[in-house]
PDB file of C-alpha atoms in Angstrom:
ATOM      1  CA  MET A   1     116.423 125.278 117.245  1.00  0.00           C
ATOM      2  CA  LYS A   2     115.177 126.467 120.710  1.00  0.00           C
ATOM      3  CA  SER A   3     117.363 123.437 122.453  1.00  0.00           C
ATOM      4  CA  PRO A   4     120.679 123.218 120.857  1.00  0.00           C
ATOM      5  CA  LEU A   5     120.794 127.094 121.854  1.00  0.00           C
ATOM      6  CA  ILE A   6     119.463 126.196 125.926  1.00  0.00           C
ATOM      7  CA  ALA A   7     122.522 123.585 125.763  1.00  0.00           C
ATOM      8  CA  LEU A   8     124.584 125.519 124.269  1.00  0.00           C
ATOM      9  CA  VAL A   9     124.011 128.641 127.238  1.00  0.00           C
ATOM     10  CA  VAL A  10     123.807 126.036 130.133  1.00  0.00           C
ATOM     11  CA  LEU A  11     127.420 124.328 128.980  1.00  0.00           C
ATOM     12  CA  SER A  12     128.988 127.477 128.860  1.00  0.00           C
ATOM     13  CA  LEU A  13     127.456 128.647 132.080  1.00  0.00           C
ATOM     14  CA  VAL A  14     128.746 125.543 133.404  1.00  0.00           C
ATOM     15  CA  LEU A  15     132.260 126.127 132.353  1.00  0.00           C
ATOM     16  CA  THR A  16     132.638 129.801 133.462  1.00  0.00           C
ATOM     17  CA  GLY A  17     131.938 128.440 137.070  1.00  0.00           C
ATOM     18  CA  CYS A  18     134.695 126.157 136.770  1.00  0.00           C
ATOM     19  CA  GLY A  19     136.842 128.954 137.061  1.00  0.00           C
ATOM     20  CA  ARG A  20     135.734 129.678 140.410  1.00  0.00           C
ATOM     21  CA  VAL A  21     136.271 125.592 141.080  1.00  0.00           C
ATOM     22  CA  ARG A  22     139.986 126.196 140.859  1.00  0.00           C
ATOM     23  CA  GLU A  23     140.570 128.536 143.671  1.00  0.00           C
ATOM     24  CA  SER A  24     137.785 126.913 145.844  1.00  0.00           C
ATOM     25  CA  ARG A  25     138.280 124.072 148.560  1.00  0.00           C
ATOM     26  CA  LEU A  26     136.538 121.873 146.531  1.00  0.00           C
ATOM     27  CA  ASN A  27     139.433 121.589 144.547  1.00  0.00           C
ATOM     28  CA  PRO A  28     142.070 118.961 145.547  1.00  0.00           C
ATOM     29  CA  PHE A  29     145.267 120.808 144.708  1.00  0.00           C
ATOM     30  CA  ASN A  30     144.318 123.336 147.024  1.00  0.00           C
ATOM     31  CA  TRP A  31     144.271 121.585 149.989  1.00  0.00           C
ATOM     32  CA  PHE A  32     147.658 122.428 151.404  1.00  0.00           C
ATOM     33  CA  GLY A  33     148.015 125.510 150.689  1.00  0.00           C
ATOM     34  CA  GLN A  34     150.279 127.002 147.779  1.00  0.00           C
ATOM     35  CA  SER A  35     154.138 126.436 148.201  1.00  0.00           C
ATOM     36  CA  ARG A  36     156.257 128.666 149.491  1.00  0.00           C
ATOM     37  CA  PRO A  37     160.174 128.978 149.460  1.00  0.00           C
ATOM     38  CA  VAL A  38     161.729 128.169 152.844  1.00  0.00           C
ATOM     39  CA  ALA A  39     164.679 129.731 154.186  1.00  0.00           C
ATOM     40  CA  SER A  40     166.218 126.011 155.776  1.00  0.00           C
ATOM     41  CA  THR A  41     170.303 124.920 155.298  1.00  0.00           C
ATOM     42  CA  LEU A  42     171.535 121.794 156.871  1.00  0.00           C
ATOM     43  CA  ALA A  43     174.378 123.161 158.092  1.00  0.00           C
ATOM     44  CA  PRO A  44     174.767 123.101 161.680  1.00  0.00           C
ATOM     45  CA  GLU A  45     173.585 126.077 163.965  1.00  0.00           C
ATOM     46  CA  GLY A  46     177.539 127.191 165.048  1.00  0.00           C
ATOM     47  CA  GLY A  47     178.434 126.928 161.031  1.00  0.00           C
ATOM     48  CA  TYR A  48     181.272 124.743 160.002  1.00  0.00           C
ATOM     49  CA  ALA A  49     184.392 124.054 161.935  1.00  0.00           C
ATOM     50  CA  LYS A  50     187.423 126.203 160.244  1.00  0.00           C
ATOM     51  CA  ALA A  51     189.933 123.482 160.144  1.00  0.00           C
ATOM     52  CA  ILE A  52     189.744 120.285 161.677  1.00  0.00           C
ATOM     53  CA  GLU A  53     192.611 118.973 163.536  1.00  0.00           C
ATOM     54  CA  ASP A  54     194.038 115.691 161.502  1.00  0.00           C
ATOM     55  CA  TYR A  55     194.183 112.876 164.249  1.00  0.00           C
ATOM     56  CA  ARG A  56     196.515 110.421 162.473  1.00  0.00           C
ATOM     57  CA  VAL A  57     200.555 109.978 162.578  1.00  0.00           C
ATOM     58  CA  PRO A  58     202.869 109.527 160.527  1.00  0.00           C
ATOM     59  CA  VAL A  59     203.606 106.032 159.198  1.00  0.00           C
ATOM     60  CA  ALA A  60     207.433 104.334 160.985  1.00  0.00           C
ATOM     61  CA  THR A  61     208.671 103.951 157.806  1.00  0.00           C
ATOM     62  CA  VAL A  62     208.280 104.394 154.527  1.00  0.00           C
ATOM     63  CA  THR A  63     209.094 100.814 152.879  1.00  0.00           C
ATOM     64  CA  ALA A  64     208.544 101.288 149.099  1.00  0.00           C
ATOM     65  CA  LEU A  65     207.799 104.360 146.388  1.00  0.00           C
ATOM     66  CA  GLU A  66     206.333 104.256 142.974  1.00  0.00           C
ATOM     67  CA  ILE A  67     204.889 106.637 140.037  1.00  0.00           C
ATOM     68  CA  LYS A  68     202.765 104.872 137.708  1.00  0.00           C
ATOM     69  CA  GLN A  69     201.784 106.324 134.055  1.00  0.00           C
ATOM     70  CA  VAL A  70     197.884 106.037 133.593  1.00  0.00           C
ATOM     71  CA  GLN A  71     195.361 108.431 131.684  1.00  0.00           C
ATOM     72  CA  GLY A  72     195.562 111.907 132.497  1.00  0.00           C
ATOM     73  CA  GLY A  73     198.276 111.867 135.121  1.00  0.00           C
ATOM     74  CA  VAL A  74     200.370 109.723 137.562  1.00  0.00           C
ATOM     75  CA  MET A  75     199.614 107.402 140.243  1.00  0.00           C
ATOM     76  CA  LEU A  76     201.912 107.430 143.209  1.00  0.00           C
ATOM     77  CA  VAL A  77     201.905 104.256 145.339  1.00  0.00           C
ATOM     78  CA  ALA A  78     203.133 104.224 148.521  1.00  0.00           C
ATOM     79  CA  LYS A  79     203.986 101.285 151.321  1.00  0.00           C
ATOM     80  CA  GLY A  80     204.671 101.815 154.506  1.00  0.00           C
ATOM     81  CA  LEU A  81     205.506  99.763 157.822  1.00  0.00           C
ATOM     82  CA  PRO A  82     203.311 100.550 160.904  1.00  0.00           C
ATOM     83  CA  PRO A  83     205.152  99.354 164.643  1.00  0.00           C
ATOM     84  CA  THR A  84     202.256  97.170 165.503  1.00  0.00           C
ATOM     85  CA  GLN A  85     199.185  95.696 163.414  1.00  0.00           C
ATOM     86  CA  GLY A  86     195.521  97.201 163.170  1.00  0.00           C
ATOM     87  CA  TRP A  87     196.376 100.788 161.574  1.00  0.00           C
ATOM     88  CA  TRP A  88     194.136 102.197 159.459  1.00  0.00           C
ATOM     89  CA  ASP A  89     192.307 105.692 157.187  1.00  0.00           C
ATOM     90  CA  ALA A  90     196.183 105.720 155.259  1.00  0.00           C
ATOM     91  CA  GLU A  91     196.388 108.744 153.051  1.00  0.00           C
ATOM     92  CA  LEU A  92     199.000 110.348 151.364  1.00  0.00           C
ATOM     93  CA  VAL A  93     198.468 113.916 152.560  1.00  0.00           C
ATOM     94  CA  ALA A  94     200.200 116.884 150.490  1.00  0.00           C
ATOM     95  CA  ASP A  95     202.052 119.583 152.221  1.00  0.00           C
ATOM     96  CA  ASN A  96     202.386 123.221 150.775  1.00  0.00           C
ATOM     97  CA  ASP A  97     198.472 122.468 149.303  1.00  0.00           C
ATOM     98  CA  GLU A  98     200.023 120.552 146.316  1.00  0.00           C
ATOM     99  CA  THR A  99     202.220 123.484 145.315  1.00  0.00           C
ATOM    100  CA  PRO A 100     205.671 122.445 144.248  1.00  0.00           C
ATOM    101  CA  VAL A 101     208.129 124.118 146.193  1.00  0.00           C
ATOM    102  CA  ASP A 102     211.156 123.894 144.315  1.00  0.00           C
ATOM    103  CA  GLY A 103     210.449 121.471 142.071  1.00  0.00           C
ATOM    104  CA  ALA A 104     209.563 119.127 144.515  1.00  0.00           C
ATOM    105  CA  LEU A 105     205.664 117.835 145.688  1.00  0.00           C
ATOM    106  CA  ASN A 106     206.062 116.884 149.319  1.00  0.00           C
ATOM    107  CA  TYR A 107     203.361 114.551 150.752  1.00  0.00           C
ATOM    108  CA  ARG A 108     203.119 112.802 154.662  1.00  0.00           C
ATOM    109  CA  PHE A 109     202.365 109.051 154.465  1.00  0.00           C
ATOM    110  CA  LEU A 110     199.327 109.249 157.333  1.00  0.00           C
ATOM    111  CA  LEU A 111     197.672 106.642 159.022  1.00  0.00           C
ATOM    112  CA  SER A 112     195.104 106.169 162.323  1.00  0.00           C
ATOM    113  CA  GLU A 113     196.384 104.460 165.646  1.00  0.00           C
ATOM    114  CA  PRO A 114     194.683 100.989 166.084  1.00  0.00           C
ATOM    115  CA  LEU A 115     191.326 101.477 168.168  1.00  0.00           C
ATOM    116  CA  PRO A 116     191.664 101.039 172.212  1.00  0.00           C
ATOM    117  CA  GLY A 117     190.749  97.648 173.886  1.00  0.00           C
ATOM    118  CA  THR A 118     191.367  95.756 170.290  1.00  0.00           C
ATOM    119  CA  ALA A 119     193.677  92.555 170.852  1.00  0.00           C
ATOM    120  CA  VAL A 120     195.215  93.568 167.126  1.00  0.00           C
ATOM    121  CA  ALA A 121     196.211  96.538 168.463  1.00  0.00           C
ATOM    122  CA  THR A 122     199.108  94.208 170.388  1.00  0.00           C
ATOM    123  CA  ARG A 123     200.337  92.151 167.644  1.00  0.00           C
ATOM    124  CA  VAL A 124     203.119  92.802 165.621  1.00  0.00           C
ATOM    125  CA  SER A 125     203.914  89.763 163.821  1.00  0.00           C
ATOM    126  CA  THR A 126     204.913  89.811 160.215  1.00  0.00           C
ATOM    127  CA  PRO A 127     206.307  92.628 158.502  1.00  0.00           C
ATOM    128  CA  GLN A 128     204.382  91.674 155.350  1.00  0.00           C
ATOM    129  CA  SER A 129     201.209  91.013 157.675  1.00  0.00           C
ATOM    130  CA  ARG A 130     201.767  94.780 159.127  1.00  0.00           C
ATOM    131  CA  GLU A 131     202.619  96.857 155.482  1.00  0.00           C
ATOM    132  CA  ILE A 132     200.083  99.494 154.060  1.00  0.00           C
ATOM    133  CA  THR A 133     199.744 100.157 150.852  1.00  0.00           C
ATOM    134  CA  VAL A 134     198.159 103.748 149.688  1.00  0.00           C
ATOM    135  CA  GLY A 135     197.884 105.513 146.138  1.00  0.00           C
ATOM    136  CA  LEU A 136     196.998 109.202 144.970  1.00  0.00           C
ATOM    137  CA  PHE A 137     195.920 109.748 141.506  1.00  0.00           C
ATOM    138  CA  ILE A 138     198.251 113.520 140.335  1.00  0.00           C
ATOM    139  CA  SER A 139     196.783 114.978 137.173  1.00  0.00           C
ATOM    140  CA  LYS A 140     199.468 116.091 134.314  1.00  0.00           C
ATOM    141  CA  PHE A 141     197.979 119.584 135.613  1.00  0.00           C
ATOM    142  CA  LYS A 142     199.226 119.651 139.046  1.00  0.00           C
ATOM    143  CA  LEU A 143     202.803 117.853 137.939  1.00  0.00           C
ATOM    144  CA  GLY A 144     203.130 120.631 135.389  1.00  0.00           C
ATOM    145  CA  ASP A 145     206.837 120.944 133.735  1.00  0.00           C
ATOM    146  CA  ASP A 146     208.259 122.245 137.118  1.00  0.00           C
ATOM    147  CA  VAL A 147     207.963 119.090 139.015  1.00  0.00           C
ATOM    148  CA  ARG A 148     210.788 116.702 139.210  1.00  0.00           C
ATOM    149  CA  LYS A 149     210.839 115.428 142.340  1.00  0.00           C
ATOM    150  CA  ILE A 150     207.867 114.087 144.427  1.00  0.00           C
ATOM    151  CA  THR A 151     208.729 112.606 148.081  1.00  0.00           C
ATOM    152  CA  VAL A 152     207.028 110.693 150.587  1.00  0.00           C
ATOM    153  CA  THR A 153     207.884 111.095 154.552  1.00  0.00           C
ATOM    154  CA  GLY A 154     207.109 109.160 157.413  1.00  0.00           C
ATOM    155  CA  THR A 155     208.258 109.146 161.265  1.00  0.00           C
ATOM    156  CA  GLY A 156     212.112 107.146 160.499  1.00  0.00           C
ATOM    157  CA  ASN A 157     212.281 107.702 156.752  1.00  0.00           C
ATOM    158  CA  ALA A 158     211.201 109.146 153.597  1.00  0.00           C
ATOM    159  CA  ARG A 159     211.610 108.409 149.840  1.00  0.00           C
ATOM    160  CA  SER A 160     211.445 109.884 146.526  1.00  0.00           C
ATOM    161  CA  VAL A 161     211.285 109.714 143.082  1.00  0.00           C
ATOM    162  CA  SER A 162     212.456 111.746 140.479  1.00  0.00           C
ATOM    163  CA  ARG A 163     212.162 112.228 136.770  1.00  0.00           C
TER     164      ARG A 163
END
């Protein structure tokens, strides 16, 4: 009778001591200390620039413009013809933050000049080899009921499609 009682008392004393091990240096979870929130950010020290200047220029000629009906809106597809080969980074950039003006949405067809020092930058070749195609999805919500005309503008001309 005494031996189970002694074993129970010893076992309870050993288990009571485990509470102190939890806070001691013998516990591997305490080796690196407690985690604390750190106030850090990946933002640059001076903050982000308010406006980034766009280095691209309008395409020389907008050769084609079409609207394709897709799920949830339309796909605006424009083709342009730059003066030489090597133009890149083409995009349709909205005027007026994509808000319609007098029932019309206006976009500019912008692209980047060829990189300096490349042999491709001076080639003219055929119009088919220089042609650049760019697309933009416009949702039904942006179109709304009041948009009746979409215009894409280049340096030499502009093309429009109407409903």
